[in-house]
mmCIF file of N, CA and C in Angstrom:
data_model
loop_
_atom_site.group_PDB
_atom_site.id
_atom_site.type_symbol
_atom_site.label_atom_id
_atom_site.label_comp_id
_atom_site.label_asym_id
_atom_site.label_seq_id
_atom_site.Cartn_x
_atom_site.Cartn_y
_atom_site.Cartn_z
ATOM 1 N N MET A 1 82.721 100.346 126.301
ATOM 2 C CA MET A 1 83.681 101.514 126.473
ATOM 3 C C MET A 1 85.181 101.016 125.672
ATOM 4 N N SER A 2 84.832 101.617 124.776
ATOM 5 C CA SER A 2 86.343 101.427 123.837
ATOM 6 C C SER A 2 87.592 102.669 124.496
ATOM 7 N N ARG A 3 88.684 101.883 124.003
ATOM 8 C CA ARG A 3 89.899 102.588 124.554
ATOM 9 C C ARG A 3 90.948 102.934 123.760
ATOM 10 N N PRO A 4 91.405 103.884 124.035
ATOM 11 C CA PRO A 4 92.749 104.531 122.545
ATOM 12 C C PRO A 4 94.110 103.194 122.493
ATOM 13 N N VAL A 5 94.062 102.680 121.377
ATOM 14 C CA VAL A 5 95.528 101.785 121.426
ATOM 15 C C VAL A 5 96.954 102.538 122.301
ATOM 16 N N PRO A 6 97.104 101.824 123.104
ATOM 17 C CA PRO A 6 98.070 102.611 124.209
ATOM 18 C C PRO A 6 99.563 102.286 123.179
ATOM 19 N N ASP A 7 99.593 101.120 122.227
ATOM 20 C CA ASP A 7 100.864 100.942 121.793
ATOM 21 C C ASP A 7 100.860 100.732 120.088
ATOM 22 N N LYS A 8 100.975 99.508 119.802
ATOM 23 C CA LYS A 8 101.060 99.261 118.557
ATOM 24 C C LYS A 8 100.156 97.854 118.348
ATOM 25 N N ALA A 9 99.345 96.905 117.339
ATOM 26 C CA ALA A 9 98.810 95.509 117.326
ATOM 27 C C ALA A 9 99.325 95.604 115.559
ATOM 28 N N GLU A 10 99.952 94.581 115.234
ATOM 29 C CA GLU A 10 99.571 93.829 113.894
ATOM 30 C C GLU A 10 98.630 93.173 113.666
ATOM 31 N N ILE A 11 97.944 92.870 112.394
ATOM 32 C CA ILE A 11 96.784 91.803 112.316
ATOM 33 C C ILE A 11 96.869 91.488 111.004
ATOM 34 N N ALA A 12 97.745 89.480 110.416
ATOM 35 C CA ALA A 12 97.586 89.745 109.718
ATOM 36 C C ALA A 12 96.106 87.973 110.181
ATOM 37 N N LEU A 13 95.867 88.228 108.486
ATOM 38 C CA LEU A 13 95.076 86.617 107.783
ATOM 39 C C LEU A 13 95.746 86.330 107.171
ATOM 40 N N GLU A 14 96.026 85.078 107.108
ATOM 41 C CA GLU A 14 96.189 84.501 105.939
ATOM 42 C C GLU A 14 95.694 82.651 105.487
ATOM 43 N N TYR A 15 94.709 83.131 104.229
ATOM 44 C CA TYR A 15 94.207 82.146 103.065
ATOM 45 C C TYR A 15 94.755 81.671 102.024
ATOM 46 N N PRO A 16 94.277 80.937 102.029
ATOM 47 C CA PRO A 16 95.359 79.812 100.769
ATOM 48 C C PRO A 16 95.703 81.014 99.124
ATOM 49 N N ASP A 17 94.116 81.702 98.793
ATOM 50 C CA ASP A 17 94.309 82.598 98.132
ATOM 51 C C ASP A 17 94.405 84.289 98.719
ATOM 52 N N LYS A 18 94.406 84.808 100.005
ATOM 53 C CA LYS A 18 93.785 85.848 99.903
ATOM 54 C C LYS A 18 95.157 85.807 101.064
ATOM 55 N N PHE A 19 95.692 87.572 101.979
ATOM 56 C CA PHE A 19 96.724 86.782 102.204
ATOM 57 C C PHE A 19 95.936 89.234 102.874
ATOM 58 N N TYR A 20 96.012 89.147 103.906
ATOM 59 C CA TYR A 20 95.407 90.742 105.020
ATOM 60 C C TYR A 20 96.123 90.718 105.879
ATOM 61 N N VAL A 21 96.702 92.323 105.779
ATOM 62 C CA VAL A 21 97.531 92.733 106.795
ATOM 63 C C VAL A 21 96.300 94.135 107.875
ATOM 64 N N GLY A 22 96.742 94.592 108.531
ATOM 65 C CA GLY A 22 96.883 95.570 109.127
ATOM 66 C C GLY A 22 97.108 95.913 110.250
ATOM 67 N N THR A 23 97.979 97.335 110.303
ATOM 68 C CA THR A 23 98.109 97.864 111.910
ATOM 69 C C THR A 23 96.453 98.771 112.494
ATOM 70 N N PHE A 24 97.485 98.579 114.252
ATOM 71 C CA PHE A 24 96.252 99.387 114.698
ATOM 72 C C PHE A 24 97.431 99.890 115.602
ATOM 73 N N GLU A 25 97.089 101.385 115.256
ATOM 74 C CA GLU A 25 98.307 102.559 116.696
ATOM 75 C C GLU A 25 97.707 102.965 117.515
ATOM 76 N N HIS A 26 98.622 104.316 117.405
ATOM 77 C CA HIS A 26 97.412 105.434 118.361
ATOM 78 C C HIS A 26 95.860 106.075 118.324
ATOM 79 N N SER A 27 95.731 105.923 117.068
ATOM 80 C CA SER A 27 94.302 106.641 115.946
ATOM 81 C C SER A 27 93.394 105.532 116.603
ATOM 82 N N SER A 28 93.868 104.024 116.478
ATOM 83 C CA SER A 28 92.995 103.181 116.472
ATOM 84 C C SER A 28 91.866 102.659 117.725
ATOM 85 N N ARG A 29 91.004 102.463 118.442
ATOM 86 C CA ARG A 29 90.919 102.125 119.396
ATOM 87 C C ARG A 29 90.357 100.347 120.196
ATOM 88 N N PHE A 30 90.544 100.552 120.897
ATOM 89 C CA PHE A 30 89.810 99.067 121.528
ATOM 90 C C PHE A 30 89.242 98.029 122.527
ATOM 91 N N GLU A 31 88.594 97.836 122.305
ATOM 92 C CA GLU A 31 87.752 97.115 123.621
ATOM 93 C C GLU A 31 88.083 95.324 123.738
ATOM 94 N N ALA A 32 88.516 95.078 124.969
ATOM 95 C CA ALA A 32 88.298 93.309 125.535
ATOM 96 C C ALA A 32 87.516 94.168 126.618
ATOM 97 N N HIS A 33 86.450 92.114 126.540
ATOM 98 C CA HIS A 33 85.892 92.000 127.805
ATOM 99 C C HIS A 33 85.678 91.067 127.745
ATOM 100 N N LEU A 34 85.803 90.188 129.394
ATOM 101 C CA LEU A 34 85.288 88.732 128.837
ATOM 102 C C LEU A 34 83.758 88.647 129.607
ATOM 103 N N ASP A 35 83.353 87.438 128.558
ATOM 104 C CA ASP A 35 82.031 87.369 128.799
ATOM 105 C C ASP A 35 81.957 85.820 129.298
ATOM 106 N N GLY A 36 80.805 84.636 129.072
ATOM 107 C CA GLY A 36 80.792 83.344 129.645
ATOM 108 C C GLY A 36 81.510 82.274 128.716
ATOM 109 N N SER A 37 81.910 82.158 128.238
ATOM 110 C CA SER A 37 83.232 81.424 127.124
ATOM 111 C C SER A 37 84.299 81.615 126.672
ATOM 112 N N GLY A 38 84.357 83.228 127.316
ATOM 113 C CA GLY A 38 86.190 83.042 126.755
ATOM 114 C C GLY A 38 85.919 84.829 126.638
ATOM 115 N N VAL A 39 87.470 85.491 125.543
ATOM 116 C CA VAL A 39 87.783 87.054 125.685
ATOM 117 C C VAL A 39 87.396 87.252 124.233
ATOM 118 N N ALA A 40 86.795 88.677 124.639
ATOM 119 C CA ALA A 40 86.083 88.987 123.555
ATOM 120 C C ALA A 40 87.215 90.706 123.295
ATOM 121 N N LEU A 41 87.510 90.661 122.151
ATOM 122 C CA LEU A 41 88.779 91.483 121.570
ATOM 123 C C LEU A 41 88.427 92.704 120.489
ATOM 124 N N VAL A 42 87.745 93.228 119.835
ATOM 125 C CA VAL A 42 87.284 94.315 118.722
ATOM 126 C C VAL A 42 88.927 95.470 119.137
ATOM 127 N N LEU A 43 89.678 95.082 117.948
ATOM 128 C CA LEU A 43 90.262 96.899 117.020
ATOM 129 C C LEU A 43 89.611 97.515 116.440
ATOM 130 N N HIS A 44 89.642 98.709 116.042
ATOM 131 C CA HIS A 44 88.641 99.503 114.862
ATOM 132 C C HIS A 44 90.156 99.881 115.123
ATOM 133 N N HIS A 45 90.068 100.821 113.420
ATOM 134 C CA HIS A 45 90.490 101.820 113.238
ATOM 135 C C HIS A 45 89.306 102.903 112.338
ATOM 136 N N PRO A 46 88.624 103.498 112.836
ATOM 137 C CA PRO A 46 88.257 105.251 112.146
ATOM 138 C C PRO A 46 88.717 105.216 111.313
ATOM 139 N N GLY A 47 87.015 105.862 110.416
ATOM 140 C CA GLY A 47 88.013 107.152 109.136
ATOM 141 C C GLY A 47 87.494 106.690 107.974
ATOM 142 N N PRO A 48 87.226 107.331 106.961
ATOM 143 C CA PRO A 48 86.953 107.511 105.804
ATOM 144 C C PRO A 48 86.462 105.207 105.049
ATOM 145 N N ALA A 49 85.594 105.734 104.188
ATOM 146 C CA ALA A 49 85.905 103.845 104.185
ATOM 147 C C ALA A 49 87.033 103.169 103.336
ATOM 148 N N ASP A 50 87.487 104.055 102.696
ATOM 149 C CA ASP A 50 88.811 103.283 102.832
ATOM 150 C C ASP A 50 90.048 102.794 103.360
ATOM 151 N N GLU A 51 89.751 103.613 104.458
ATOM 152 C CA GLU A 51 90.194 103.349 105.821
ATOM 153 C C GLU A 51 90.446 103.055 106.697
ATOM 154 N N ARG A 52 88.354 102.910 107.298
ATOM 155 C CA ARG A 52 88.553 102.127 108.678
ATOM 156 C C ARG A 52 88.528 100.601 108.199
ATOM 157 N N LYS A 53 88.826 100.271 109.587
ATOM 158 C CA LYS A 53 88.571 98.780 109.821
ATOM 159 C C LYS A 53 88.828 97.850 111.138
ATOM 160 N N SER A 54 88.426 97.076 110.480
ATOM 161 C CA SER A 54 88.361 96.792 112.100
ATOM 162 C C SER A 54 88.357 94.985 112.903
ATOM 163 N N VAL A 55 88.614 94.250 113.766
ATOM 164 C CA VAL A 55 89.171 93.263 113.545
ATOM 165 C C VAL A 55 88.453 92.136 114.759
ATOM 166 N N HIS A 56 87.767 91.790 115.256
ATOM 167 C CA HIS A 56 86.888 90.407 116.230
ATOM 168 C C HIS A 56 87.254 90.160 116.232
ATOM 169 N N LEU A 57 87.608 89.860 117.534
ATOM 170 C CA LEU A 57 88.189 88.021 117.984
ATOM 171 C C LEU A 57 87.793 87.362 119.115
ATOM 172 N N HIS A 58 87.259 86.713 119.196
ATOM 173 C CA HIS A 58 87.373 85.712 120.842
ATOM 174 C C HIS A 58 87.482 84.754 121.042
ATOM 175 N N ILE A 59 88.233 84.492 121.633
ATOM 176 C CA ILE A 59 89.491 83.011 122.166
ATOM 177 C C ILE A 59 88.691 82.883 123.639
ATOM 178 N N ASN A 60 88.455 81.179 123.152
ATOM 179 C CA ASN A 60 88.049 80.860 124.376
ATOM 180 C C ASN A 60 88.001 80.773 125.781
ATOM 181 N N PHE A 61 88.368 81.004 126.892
ATOM 182 C CA PHE A 61 89.374 80.162 127.823
ATOM 183 C C PHE A 61 90.445 79.206 128.674
ATOM 184 N N GLY A 62 89.944 78.046 128.356
ATOM 185 C CA GLY A 62 91.304 77.182 127.161
ATOM 186 C C GLY A 62 92.550 77.869 126.684
ATOM 187 N N LEU A 63 92.181 77.557 125.302
ATOM 188 C CA LEU A 63 93.175 78.542 124.417
ATOM 189 C C LEU A 63 93.856 80.198 125.468
ATOM 190 N N LEU A 64 92.740 80.458 125.896
ATOM 191 C CA LEU A 64 93.649 81.500 126.728
ATOM 192 C C LEU A 64 94.616 81.176 127.471
ATOM 193 N N ALA A 65 94.108 80.720 128.777
ATOM 194 C CA ALA A 65 95.135 79.668 129.396
ATOM 195 C C ALA A 65 96.226 79.364 129.150
ATOM 196 N N GLY A 66 95.777 78.884 127.842
ATOM 197 C CA GLY A 66 97.375 77.698 127.325
ATOM 198 C C GLY A 66 98.055 79.069 126.559
ATOM 199 N N ILE A 67 97.912 80.272 126.165
ATOM 200 C CA ILE A 67 98.665 81.765 124.716
ATOM 201 C C ILE A 67 99.151 81.462 126.752
ATOM 202 N N LEU A 68 98.326 81.313 127.443
ATOM 203 C CA LEU A 68 99.374 83.113 129.018
ATOM 204 C C LEU A 68 100.668 81.690 129.269
ATOM 205 N N HIS A 69 99.821 80.738 129.632
ATOM 206 C CA HIS A 69 101.728 79.501 130.042
ATOM 207 C C HIS A 69 102.721 79.488 128.749
ATOM 208 N N GLU A 70 101.992 79.574 127.494
ATOM 209 C CA GLU A 70 103.048 79.346 126.457
ATOM 210 C C GLU A 70 104.195 80.918 126.759
ATOM 211 N N LEU A 71 103.128 82.203 126.225
ATOM 212 C CA LEU A 71 103.752 83.455 127.100
ATOM 213 C C LEU A 71 105.221 83.480 128.308
ATOM 214 N N ALA A 72 104.826 82.557 129.069
ATOM 215 C CA ALA A 72 105.609 82.612 130.489
ATOM 216 C C ALA A 72 106.863 81.672 129.896
ATOM 217 N N THR A 73 106.615 80.882 128.888
ATOM 218 C CA THR A 73 107.584 80.129 128.778
ATOM 219 C C THR A 73 108.829 80.629 127.695
ATOM 220 N N SER A 74 108.357 81.878 127.536
ATOM 221 C CA SER A 74 109.413 82.488 126.134
ATOM 222 C C SER A 74 109.101 83.533 126.609
ATOM 223 N N VAL A 75 109.127 84.303 128.093
ATOM 224 C CA VAL A 75 109.366 85.015 129.052
ATOM 225 C C VAL A 75 110.659 86.099 128.388
ATOM 226 N N ALA A 76 111.649 84.675 128.796
ATOM 227 C CA ALA A 76 113.020 84.605 128.870
ATOM 228 C C ALA A 76 113.821 86.108 127.317
ATOM 229 N N ALA A 77 112.827 85.749 126.048
ATOM 230 C CA ALA A 77 112.986 86.296 125.298
ATOM 231 C C ALA A 77 112.723 88.298 125.024
ATOM 232 N N LEU A 78 112.389 88.454 126.169
ATOM 233 C CA LEU A 78 111.983 89.470 126.330
ATOM 234 C C LEU A 78 112.814 90.405 126.551
ATOM 235 N N PRO A 79 114.380 91.761 126.429
ATOM 236 C CA PRO A 79 115.447 91.496 127.587
ATOM 237 C C PRO A 79 115.392 92.082 128.659
ATOM 238 N N LYS A 80 116.157 92.163 129.469
ATOM 239 C CA LYS A 80 116.570 91.947 130.768
ATOM 240 C C LYS A 80 115.867 93.369 131.068
ATOM 241 N N ASP A 81 116.976 94.136 130.292
ATOM 242 C CA ASP A 81 116.738 95.422 130.326
ATOM 243 C C ASP A 81 115.725 96.627 130.276
ATOM 244 N N ASP A 82 114.705 95.513 129.356
ATOM 245 C CA ASP A 82 113.402 96.028 128.942
ATOM 246 C C ASP A 82 112.339 96.446 129.636
ATOM 247 N N ILE A 83 112.539 97.011 130.936
ATOM 248 C CA ILE A 83 112.031 96.930 132.383
ATOM 249 C C ILE A 83 111.305 97.729 132.204
ATOM 250 N N ALA A 84 110.180 98.713 131.104
ATOM 251 C CA ALA A 84 108.997 99.478 131.111
ATOM 252 C C ALA A 84 108.325 97.849 130.214
ATOM 253 N N HIS A 85 108.416 97.521 129.297
ATOM 254 C CA HIS A 85 107.958 96.428 128.965
ATOM 255 C C HIS A 85 107.504 95.228 130.250
ATOM 256 N N ARG A 86 108.065 94.722 130.548
ATOM 257 C CA ARG A 86 107.867 93.510 131.754
ATOM 258 C C ARG A 86 107.084 94.364 132.606
ATOM 259 N N GLU A 87 107.499 95.394 133.176
ATOM 260 C CA GLU A 87 106.306 96.174 134.370
ATOM 261 C C GLU A 87 104.575 96.452 133.713
ATOM 262 N N GLN A 88 104.479 96.883 132.632
ATOM 263 C CA GLN A 88 103.733 96.965 132.019
ATOM 264 C C GLN A 88 102.821 95.280 131.915
ATOM 265 N N LEU A 89 103.569 94.540 131.457
ATOM 266 C CA LEU A 89 103.182 93.556 131.564
ATOM 267 C C LEU A 89 102.393 92.585 132.545
ATOM 268 N N ALA A 90 103.546 92.352 134.286
ATOM 269 C CA ALA A 90 103.048 92.646 135.684
ATOM 270 C C ALA A 90 102.183 93.124 136.337
ATOM 271 N N ASP A 91 102.306 94.780 135.841
ATOM 272 C CA ASP A 91 101.075 94.721 136.480
ATOM 273 C C ASP A 91 99.581 94.532 135.910
ATOM 274 N N ALA A 92 99.256 94.557 134.374
ATOM 275 C CA ALA A 92 98.319 94.250 133.856
ATOM 276 C C ALA A 92 98.157 92.683 134.113
ATOM 277 N N LEU A 93 98.945 91.986 134.363
ATOM 278 C CA LEU A 93 98.580 90.515 134.974
ATOM 279 C C LEU A 93 98.242 90.800 136.674
ATOM 280 N N ASP A 94 98.364 91.387 137.169
ATOM 281 C CA ASP A 94 98.788 91.904 138.603
ATOM 282 C C ASP A 94 96.995 91.804 139.074
ATOM 283 N N ALA A 95 96.884 92.622 137.624
ATOM 284 C CA ALA A 95 95.587 93.524 138.084
ATOM 285 C C ALA A 95 94.549 92.114 137.821
ATOM 286 N N LEU A 96 94.616 91.187 136.742
ATOM 287 C CA LEU A 96 93.844 90.548 136.283
ATOM 288 C C LEU A 96 93.491 89.755 137.779
ATOM 289 N N ARG A 97 94.263 89.038 138.055
ATOM 290 C CA ARG A 97 94.391 88.737 139.047
ATOM 291 C C ARG A 97 93.667 88.725 140.041
ATOM 292 N N ARG A 98 94.136 89.542 141.019
ATOM 293 C CA ARG A 98 92.787 90.823 141.494
ATOM 294 C C ARG A 98 92.099 90.888 141.592
ATOM 295 N N ALA A 99 91.777 90.773 140.121
ATOM 296 C CA ALA A 99 90.251 90.628 140.036
ATOM 297 C C ALA A 99 89.188 89.133 140.044
ATOM 298 N N LEU A 100 90.151 88.275 139.830
ATOM 299 C CA LEU A 100 89.339 86.952 139.598
ATOM 300 C C LEU A 100 89.573 86.357 140.680
ATOM 301 N N ARG A 101 89.254 87.336 141.160
ATOM 302 C CA ARG A 101 89.875 86.280 142.984
ATOM 303 C C ARG A 101 89.026 87.243 143.499
ATOM 304 N N ASN A 102 89.204 88.566 143.584
ATOM 305 C CA ASN A 102 87.855 89.039 144.406
ATOM 306 C C ASN A 102 86.297 89.382 143.261
ATOM 307 N N THR A 103 86.006 88.553 142.778
ATOM 308 C CA THR A 103 84.692 88.377 141.713
ATOM 309 C C THR A 103 84.001 86.952 141.906
#
């Protein structure tokens, strides 16, 4: 089931001969779920063919764990007075931790 994008995502893909960039905001939707080997994430912006876009990303569990550890080491870059974003992240991580323990 897809949900509305609650904030914003910017995607950039860089190849030697091509560069793609896209933004997904409130009019876009996302799906995220765990499968047998990692996390599947889909960002989708509906609309006419010339505006429609989607990104499909799969990150294996080991890489996801590495990303989370790296984020933990860089949390100091988030301003201390940015309480709203800190709480959003902490709440989401608490929910993931509870889900991992209860299944």
